[in-house]
């Protein structure tokens, strides 16, 4: 029996005893409310419990007549960090698998370039890189947009030059200009974080959100998912939401918030960089530290979870994302109407805590240096 249904039965029994009314009368009065609660609570629990058990790696279908010698240009949001290294590894493995499956040799081989700034917030450098890449006229362009609005001119230029665009990791605002998107269900990332933090706080408390740049679509989705769901788990108030691109010094802004709310109960950080920055802060020894939920199971976060400095994080499958992106890019080189390409493919995130760190079913969600 589902957990919400069990709770509903207990509620009916309790109200019958308390009010002196018949069980039928109590059930008739609260039935609509109970039905809604069961549906909502169980759907939340099922969404949180739903995990991918292995990387979502597509089969290379050689019936798809992709173009030999295709050049795929990738412009990432960033190139440094464990997450992006795993995305790149997935892409490289996909290129290798495609060439082996099709028997492409020498000039017939599919090739890939992987470029981007060191810092995810360096939007100007990313735009300049996209401009340079388009000038080289690749067969396909794959981008993870740091700013969902700033690259529209580049996307229009790609369209004018007949270069299909695959968005990955973080989409753009003008979705008509991209052929497909391959990334995590980031709204679900926020919902999972809300569920886990809300459960840890015992139905009440004050929390803050420390977030990566607001102009990134994946970040917006995570914050929306969190904000729209945290109130479902009790009397929990989000007292501050701080974005890294809205302050001069994110670390100083974090410290200021912690000093402003000495009795803070919880913290949600929306990506690896922000979570690790928070972990590096010098925190007061007085009282219990706020419960921390992060995003992306980097080596540092895995250590923090083992040490009890972080209750857990919501993590992605960057290797699978990279692999999916390259195979989709290759499919776009096939003759038009010969292949059907799914517009949006969203990979499920997973909750990583001390228990799942050593569970092989979650290995695809754990990042390595």
CSV table of C-alpha atoms in Angstrom, one decimal:
chain,number,residue,atom,x,y,z
A,1,UNK,CA,0.0,0.0,0.0
A,2,UNK,CA,1.3,3.4,-0.9
A,3,UNK,CA,2.6,5.7,1.9
A,4,UNK,CA,-0.1,8.4,1.4
A,5,UNK,CA,-2.9,5.9,1.5
A,6,UNK,CA,-1.6,4.5,4.8
A,7,UNK,CA,-1.6,8.0,6.2
A,8,UNK,CA,-5.1,8.7,5.0
A,9,UNK,CA,-6.4,5.6,6.7
A,10,UNK,CA,-4.8,6.7,10.0
A,11,UNK,CA,-6.4,10.2,9.5
A,12,UNK,CA,-9.9,8.8,9.1
A,13,UNK,CA,-9.6,6.6,12.1
A,14,UNK,CA,-8.3,9.5,14.3
A,15,UNK,CA,-11.0,11.9,13.2
A,16,UNK,CA,-13.7,9.3,13.8
A,17,UNK,CA,-12.6,8.9,17.4
A,18,UNK,CA,-12.1,12.6,18.0
A,19,UNK,CA,-15.4,13.9,16.6
A,20,UNK,CA,-17.7,11.0,17.5
A,21,UNK,CA,-19.0,11.0,13.9
A,22,UNK,CA,-19.4,7.8,12.0
A,23,UNK,CA,-16.6,6.6,9.8
A,24,UNK,CA,-18.8,7.1,6.7
A,25,UNK,CA,-19.5,10.7,7.7
A,26,UNK,CA,-15.8,11.4,8.2
A,27,UNK,CA,-14.8,9.7,4.9
A,28,UNK,CA,-17.5,11.7,2.9
A,29,UNK,CA,-16.2,15.0,4.3
A,30,UNK,CA,-12.5,14.5,3.7
A,31,UNK,CA,-12.5,12.2,0.7
A,32,UNK,CA,-11.8,14.9,-1.9
A,33,UNK,CA,-8.9,16.2,0.2
A,34,UNK,CA,-7.5,12.8,0.8
A,35,UNK,CA,-7.7,11.8,-2.8
A,36,UNK,CA,-5.7,14.9,-3.9
A,37,UNK,CA,-3.1,14.3,-1.2
A,38,UNK,CA,-2.7,10.6,-2.1
A,39,UNK,CA,-2.2,11.5,-5.8
A,40,UNK,CA,0.2,14.3,-5.2
A,41,UNK,CA,2.3,12.7,-2.4
A,42,UNK,CA,2.6,9.4,-4.2
A,43,UNK,CA,3.5,11.0,-7.5
A,44,UNK,CA,6.2,13.0,-5.7
A,45,UNK,CA,7.6,9.9,-4.0
A,46,UNK,CA,7.6,7.9,-7.2
A,47,UNK,CA,9.4,10.7,-9.1
A,48,UNK,CA,12.0,10.8,-6.3
A,49,UNK,CA,12.4,7.1,-6.2
A,50,UNK,CA,12.7,6.7,-10.0
A,51,UNK,CA,16.4,6.2,-10.8
A,52,UNK,CA,18.2,5.2,-14.0
A,53,UNK,CA,20.1,2.0,-13.2
A,54,UNK,CA,22.7,2.4,-16.0
A,55,UNK,CA,23.9,5.0,-18.5
A,56,UNK,CA,21.4,5.8,-21.3
A,57,UNK,CA,23.7,4.9,-24.2
A,58,UNK,CA,22.0,4.6,-27.6
A,59,UNK,CA,22.7,1.9,-30.0
A,60,UNK,CA,24.5,3.0,-33.1
A,61,UNK,CA,22.1,2.1,-35.9
A,62,UNK,CA,24.0,1.7,-39.2
A,63,UNK,CA,20.8,1.7,-41.1
A,64,UNK,CA,20.9,5.5,-40.7
A,65,UNK,CA,22.9,6.8,-43.6
A,66,UNK,CA,25.0,9.4,-41.9
A,67,UNK,CA,27.5,11.4,-43.9
A,68,UNK,CA,31.1,10.1,-44.0
A,69,UNK,CA,33.7,12.6,-43.0
A,70,UNK,CA,31.3,14.7,-41.0
A,71,UNK,CA,32.8,17.4,-38.8
A,72,UNK,CA,31.0,18.0,-35.5
A,73,UNK,CA,31.9,21.1,-33.6
A,74,UNK,CA,31.1,21.3,-29.9
A,75,UNK,CA,31.1,24.6,-28.0
A,76,UNK,CA,30.6,23.8,-24.3
A,77,UNK,CA,29.5,26.0,-21.5
A,78,UNK,CA,32.9,25.2,-20.0
A,79,UNK,CA,35.8,22.8,-20.5
A,80,UNK,CA,37.2,22.4,-17.0
A,81,UNK,CA,35.7,20.4,-14.1
A,82,UNK,CA,34.8,16.8,-13.6
A,83,UNK,CA,31.3,17.2,-15.1
A,84,UNK,CA,32.5,18.6,-18.4
A,85,UNK,CA,35.4,16.1,-18.6
A,86,UNK,CA,32.8,13.3,-18.4
A,87,UNK,CA,30.6,15.0,-21.0
A,88,UNK,CA,33.6,15.2,-23.4
A,89,UNK,CA,34.5,11.6,-22.7
A,90,UNK,CA,31.0,10.5,-23.6
A,91,UNK,CA,31.3,12.5,-26.8
A,92,UNK,CA,34.7,11.0,-27.7
A,93,UNK,CA,33.5,7.5,-27.1
A,94,UNK,CA,30.5,8.1,-29.3
A,95,UNK,CA,32.7,9.3,-32.2
A,96,UNK,CA,34.8,6.2,-31.8
A,97,UNK,CA,31.8,3.9,-31.7
A,98,UNK,CA,30.3,5.5,-34.8
A,99,UNK,CA,33.5,5.2,-36.8
A,100,UNK,CA,33.9,1.5,-35.8
A,101,UNK,CA,30.3,0.7,-36.5
A,102,UNK,CA,30.3,2.2,-39.9
A,103,UNK,CA,33.8,1.1,-40.8
A,104,UNK,CA,34.9,4.7,-41.5
A,105,UNK,CA,38.6,5.1,-42.1
A,106,UNK,CA,40.9,8.0,-42.7
A,107,UNK,CA,39.1,10.9,-44.4
A,108,UNK,CA,35.7,9.1,-44.1
A,109,UNK,CA,35.9,9.2,-40.3
A,110,UNK,CA,33.5,11.4,-38.3
A,111,UNK,CA,35.5,14.0,-36.3
A,112,UNK,CA,34.8,16.2,-33.3
A,113,UNK,CA,36.2,19.4,-31.9
A,114,UNK,CA,35.5,20.4,-28.3
A,115,UNK,CA,35.9,24.0,-27.2
A,116,UNK,CA,34.6,26.5,-24.7
A,117,UNK,CA,35.7,28.9,-21.9
A,118,UNK,CA,37.2,27.8,-18.6
A,119,UNK,CA,34.5,29.5,-16.7
A,120,UNK,CA,30.7,28.8,-17.2
A,121,UNK,CA,30.0,32.5,-16.6
A,122,UNK,CA,32.3,33.7,-19.4
A,123,UNK,CA,29.5,34.3,-21.9
A,124,UNK,CA,31.5,36.6,-24.1
A,125,UNK,CA,34.2,34.1,-24.7
A,126,UNK,CA,31.7,31.4,-25.5
A,127,UNK,CA,29.9,33.7,-28.1
A,128,UNK,CA,33.3,34.5,-29.7
A,129,UNK,CA,34.1,30.8,-29.9
A,130,UNK,CA,30.7,30.0,-31.5
A,131,UNK,CA,31.4,32.8,-34.1
A,132,UNK,CA,34.7,31.3,-35.0
A,133,UNK,CA,33.3,27.8,-35.2
A,134,UNK,CA,30.5,28.8,-37.5
A,135,UNK,CA,33.0,30.6,-39.8
A,136,UNK,CA,34.7,27.2,-40.2
A,137,UNK,CA,31.4,25.8,-41.6
A,138,UNK,CA,31.2,22.5,-39.7
A,139,UNK,CA,28.5,19.9,-40.6
A,140,UNK,CA,26.9,20.1,-37.2
A,141,UNK,CA,27.2,22.5,-34.2
A,142,UNK,CA,26.5,21.3,-30.7
A,143,UNK,CA,26.2,24.0,-27.9
A,144,UNK,CA,25.6,24.2,-24.2
A,145,UNK,CA,24.5,27.8,-23.8
A,146,UNK,CA,25.8,29.8,-20.8
A,147,UNK,CA,23.2,32.5,-21.6
A,148,UNK,CA,20.0,31.3,-23.1
A,149,UNK,CA,19.3,34.6,-24.9
A,150,UNK,CA,22.8,35.8,-26.0
A,151,UNK,CA,23.5,33.4,-28.8
A,152,UNK,CA,20.4,33.9,-31.0
A,153,UNK,CA,22.4,35.8,-33.7
A,154,UNK,CA,24.8,32.9,-33.9
A,155,UNK,CA,22.0,30.3,-34.1
A,156,UNK,CA,20.4,32.3,-36.9
A,157,UNK,CA,23.8,32.4,-38.7
A,158,UNK,CA,24.1,28.7,-38.4
A,159,UNK,CA,20.6,28.2,-39.8
A,160,UNK,CA,21.4,30.5,-42.8
A,161,UNK,CA,24.5,28.4,-43.5
A,162,UNK,CA,22.7,25.1,-43.3
A,163,UNK,CA,24.4,24.0,-40.1
A,164,UNK,CA,22.0,22.0,-37.8
A,165,UNK,CA,22.4,22.8,-34.1
A,166,UNK,CA,22.1,20.3,-31.2
A,167,UNK,CA,21.7,21.9,-27.8
A,168,UNK,CA,23.0,19.9,-24.8
A,169,UNK,CA,23.1,20.4,-21.0
A,170,UNK,CA,21.4,23.8,-21.2
A,171,UNK,CA,19.0,24.9,-23.8
A,172,UNK,CA,18.4,28.2,-25.6
A,173,UNK,CA,15.3,30.4,-25.4
A,174,UNK,CA,14.6,30.3,-29.1
A,175,UNK,CA,14.1,26.5,-29.4
A,176,UNK,CA,13.0,26.6,-33.0
A,177,UNK,CA,16.6,27.4,-33.9
A,178,UNK,CA,17.9,24.0,-32.6
A,179,UNK,CA,17.2,20.6,-34.1
A,180,UNK,CA,17.2,18.8,-30.8
A,181,UNK,CA,18.1,19.0,-27.1
A,182,UNK,CA,19.9,16.4,-25.0
A,183,UNK,CA,20.1,17.1,-21.3
A,184,UNK,CA,18.9,16.4,-17.8
A,185,UNK,CA,15.4,16.9,-16.6
A,186,UNK,CA,16.4,20.0,-14.6
A,187,UNK,CA,12.9,20.7,-13.2
A,188,UNK,CA,13.1,17.3,-11.7
A,189,UNK,CA,16.5,18.2,-10.2
A,190,UNK,CA,14.9,21.0,-8.3
A,191,UNK,CA,11.9,18.8,-7.3
A,192,UNK,CA,14.2,16.1,-5.9
A,193,UNK,CA,16.2,18.7,-4.0
A,194,UNK,CA,13.0,20.1,-2.5
A,195,UNK,CA,11.8,16.7,-1.4
A,196,UNK,CA,15.1,15.7,0.2
A,197,UNK,CA,15.7,19.0,1.9
A,198,UNK,CA,12.1,19.3,3.0
A,199,UNK,CA,12.2,15.8,4.5
A,200,UNK,CA,15.5,16.4,6.3
A,201,UNK,CA,14.2,19.6,7.9
A,202,UNK,CA,11.2,17.8,9.6
A,203,UNK,CA,8.5,19.9,8.0
A,204,UNK,CA,9.6,23.4,9.0
A,205,UNK,CA,12.6,25.8,8.8
A,206,UNK,CA,14.3,28.6,6.9
A,207,UNK,CA,16.4,27.8,3.8
A,208,UNK,CA,18.4,29.7,1.2
A,209,UNK,CA,19.1,28.9,-2.5
A,210,UNK,CA,22.7,29.6,-3.7
A,211,UNK,CA,22.6,29.4,-7.5
A,212,UNK,CA,24.7,29.5,-10.6
A,213,UNK,CA,24.0,32.2,-13.2
A,214,UNK,CA,20.3,33.1,-13.6
A,215,UNK,CA,20.6,33.5,-17.4
A,216,UNK,CA,21.2,29.8,-17.9
A,217,UNK,CA,18.1,27.7,-18.8
A,218,UNK,CA,19.2,24.6,-16.8
A,219,UNK,CA,19.6,26.8,-13.7
A,220,UNK,CA,16.3,28.5,-14.1
A,221,UNK,CA,14.6,25.1,-14.3
A,222,UNK,CA,16.3,23.8,-11.2
A,223,UNK,CA,15.3,26.9,-9.2
A,224,UNK,CA,11.8,26.8,-10.5
A,225,UNK,CA,11.5,23.1,-9.6
A,226,UNK,CA,12.7,23.7,-6.1
A,227,UNK,CA,10.7,26.8,-5.4
A,228,UNK,CA,7.5,25.4,-6.7
A,229,UNK,CA,7.8,22.3,-4.5
A,230,UNK,CA,9.6,23.1,-1.3
A,231,UNK,CA,6.3,24.4,0.2
A,232,UNK,CA,4.7,21.0,-0.1
A,233,UNK,CA,6.8,19.6,2.7
A,234,UNK,CA,5.8,21.8,5.5
A,235,UNK,CA,6.2,25.3,6.8
A,236,UNK,CA,9.5,26.0,5.0
A,237,UNK,CA,10.4,29.5,4.0
A,238,UNK,CA,13.0,30.4,1.3
A,239,UNK,CA,14.5,33.5,2.9
A,240,UNK,CA,17.1,34.3,0.1
A,241,UNK,CA,17.9,33.3,-3.5
A,242,UNK,CA,21.3,34.4,-4.6
A,243,UNK,CA,22.6,34.1,-8.2
A,244,UNK,CA,26.3,34.1,-8.9
A,245,UNK,CA,25.9,36.5,-11.9
A,246,UNK,CA,23.9,39.0,-9.8
A,247,UNK,CA,26.6,39.7,-7.2
A,248,UNK,CA,30.2,40.9,-7.4
A,249,UNK,CA,31.6,38.1,-5.2
A,250,UNK,CA,29.5,35.0,-4.7
A,251,UNK,CA,31.6,33.6,-1.8
A,252,UNK,CA,31.3,36.9,0.1
A,253,UNK,CA,27.5,37.0,-0.7
A,254,UNK,CA,27.2,33.5,0.8
A,255,UNK,CA,29.0,34.4,3.9
A,256,UNK,CA,26.9,37.5,4.3
A,257,UNK,CA,23.7,35.4,4.1
A,258,UNK,CA,25.0,32.9,6.7
A,259,UNK,CA,25.7,35.8,9.1
A,260,UNK,CA,22.3,37.4,8.4
A,261,UNK,CA,20.5,34.1,9.3
A,262,UNK,CA,22.5,32.4,12.1
A,263,UNK,CA,19.7,30.0,12.7
A,264,UNK,CA,19.4,28.9,9.1
A,265,UNK,CA,18.1,25.3,8.6
A,266,UNK,CA,18.9,24.4,5.1
A,267,UNK,CA,20.8,25.3,1.9
A,268,UNK,CA,20.2,24.2,-1.7
A,269,UNK,CA,23.1,24.9,-4.2
A,270,UNK,CA,22.2,24.5,-7.9
A,271,UNK,CA,25.4,23.2,-9.4
A,272,UNK,CA,28.8,21.7,-8.6
A,273,UNK,CA,30.8,25.0,-8.6
A,274,UNK,CA,28.4,26.7,-6.2
A,275,UNK,CA,28.1,23.7,-4.0
A,276,UNK,CA,31.9,23.3,-3.7
A,277,UNK,CA,32.3,27.0,-3.1
A,278,UNK,CA,29.8,26.7,-0.2
A,279,UNK,CA,31.7,23.7,1.2
A,280,UNK,CA,34.8,25.8,1.3
A,281,UNK,CA,33.3,28.6,3.4
A,282,UNK,CA,34.4,29.0,7.0
A,283,UNK,CA,31.2,28.3,9.0
A,284,UNK,CA,30.4,29.1,12.6
A,285,UNK,CA,31.1,26.4,15.2
A,286,UNK,CA,28.0,27.4,17.1
A,287,UNK,CA,25.0,25.2,16.8
A,288,UNK,CA,24.2,22.7,14.0
A,289,UNK,CA,25.2,23.5,10.4
A,290,UNK,CA,22.4,24.0,7.9
A,291,UNK,CA,21.4,20.8,6.0
A,292,UNK,CA,23.1,21.0,2.6
A,293,UNK,CA,21.7,19.6,-0.7
A,294,UNK,CA,23.9,20.1,-3.7
A,295,UNK,CA,23.9,19.2,-7.4
A,296,UNK,CA,26.4,16.9,-9.3
A,297,UNK,CA,28.3,14.1,-7.4
A,298,UNK,CA,31.8,15.4,-7.9
A,299,UNK,CA,34.7,13.9,-6.0
A,300,UNK,CA,34.6,16.7,-3.5
A,301,UNK,CA,30.9,16.3,-2.9
A,302,UNK,CA,31.2,12.6,-2.5
A,303,UNK,CA,33.7,13.2,0.3
A,304,UNK,CA,31.4,15.8,1.9
A,305,UNK,CA,28.6,13.3,1.9
A,306,UNK,CA,30.7,10.6,3.5
A,307,UNK,CA,31.9,13.1,6.1
A,308,UNK,CA,28.3,14.3,6.9
A,309,UNK,CA,29.0,17.8,5.7
A,310,UNK,CA,26.3,17.3,2.9
A,311,UNK,CA,23.2,15.2,3.3
A,312,UNK,CA,23.3,14.4,-0.4
A,313,UNK,CA,23.1,15.8,-3.9
A,314,UNK,CA,21.0,15.4,-7.1
A,315,UNK,CA,23.3,14.2,-9.8
A,316,UNK,CA,23.3,13.8,-13.6
A,317,UNK,CA,24.7,11.4,-16.2
A,318,UNK,CA,27.2,13.6,-18.1
A,319,UNK,CA,28.8,10.7,-20.0
A,320,UNK,CA,25.5,9.5,-21.4
A,321,UNK,CA,24.5,13.1,-22.2
A,322,UNK,CA,27.7,13.6,-24.2
A,323,UNK,CA,27.2,10.3,-26.0
A,324,UNK,CA,23.6,11.0,-26.9
A,325,UNK,CA,24.5,14.5,-28.2
A,326,UNK,CA,27.1,13.2,-30.6
A,327,UNK,CA,24.9,10.4,-32.0
A,328,UNK,CA,22.1,12.8,-32.5
A,329,UNK,CA,24.5,15.2,-34.2
A,330,UNK,CA,25.6,12.4,-36.5
A,331,UNK,CA,21.9,11.5,-37.3
A,332,UNK,CA,21.3,15.1,-38.6
A,333,UNK,CA,23.8,14.5,-41.4
A,334,UNK,CA,21.6,11.7,-42.9
A,335,UNK,CA,19.3,12.6,-45.9
A,336,UNK,CA,16.3,14.6,-44.8
A,337,UNK,CA,13.2,12.6,-43.9
A,338,UNK,CA,15.3,9.3,-43.8
A,339,UNK,CA,15.5,9.4,-40.0
A,340,UNK,CA,13.2,10.7,-37.2
A,341,UNK,CA,15.1,12.6,-34.5
A,342,UNK,CA,13.4,13.1,-31.2
A,343,UNK,CA,13.3,16.8,-30.4
A,344,UNK,CA,13.9,16.6,-26.6
A,345,UNK,CA,15.5,13.7,-24.7
A,346,UNK,CA,15.7,14.3,-21.0
A,347,UNK,CA,17.8,12.1,-18.7
A,348,UNK,CA,16.6,11.4,-15.2
A,349,UNK,CA,18.7,12.7,-12.3
A,350,UNK,CA,19.4,10.6,-9.2
A,351,UNK,CA,19.6,11.2,-5.5
A,352,UNK,CA,23.1,10.4,-4.2
A,353,UNK,CA,23.5,10.1,-0.4
A,354,UNK,CA,25.9,8.0,1.8
A,355,UNK,CA,24.0,4.8,1.0
A,356,UNK,CA,24.0,5.2,-2.8
A,357,UNK,CA,27.7,6.2,-3.0
A,358,UNK,CA,28.7,2.5,-2.8
A,359,UNK,CA,25.8,1.2,-4.8
A,360,UNK,CA,26.9,0.1,-8.3
A,361,UNK,CA,23.5,1.0,-9.7
A,362,UNK,CA,24.4,4.6,-9.2
A,363,UNK,CA,28.0,4.5,-10.6
A,364,UNK,CA,27.0,6.5,-13.7
A,365,UNK,CA,26.0,9.4,-11.5
A,366,UNK,CA,29.4,9.6,-9.7
A,367,UNK,CA,32.0,11.8,-11.2
A,368,UNK,CA,35.8,11.2,-11.1
A,369,UNK,CA,38.8,13.5,-11.4
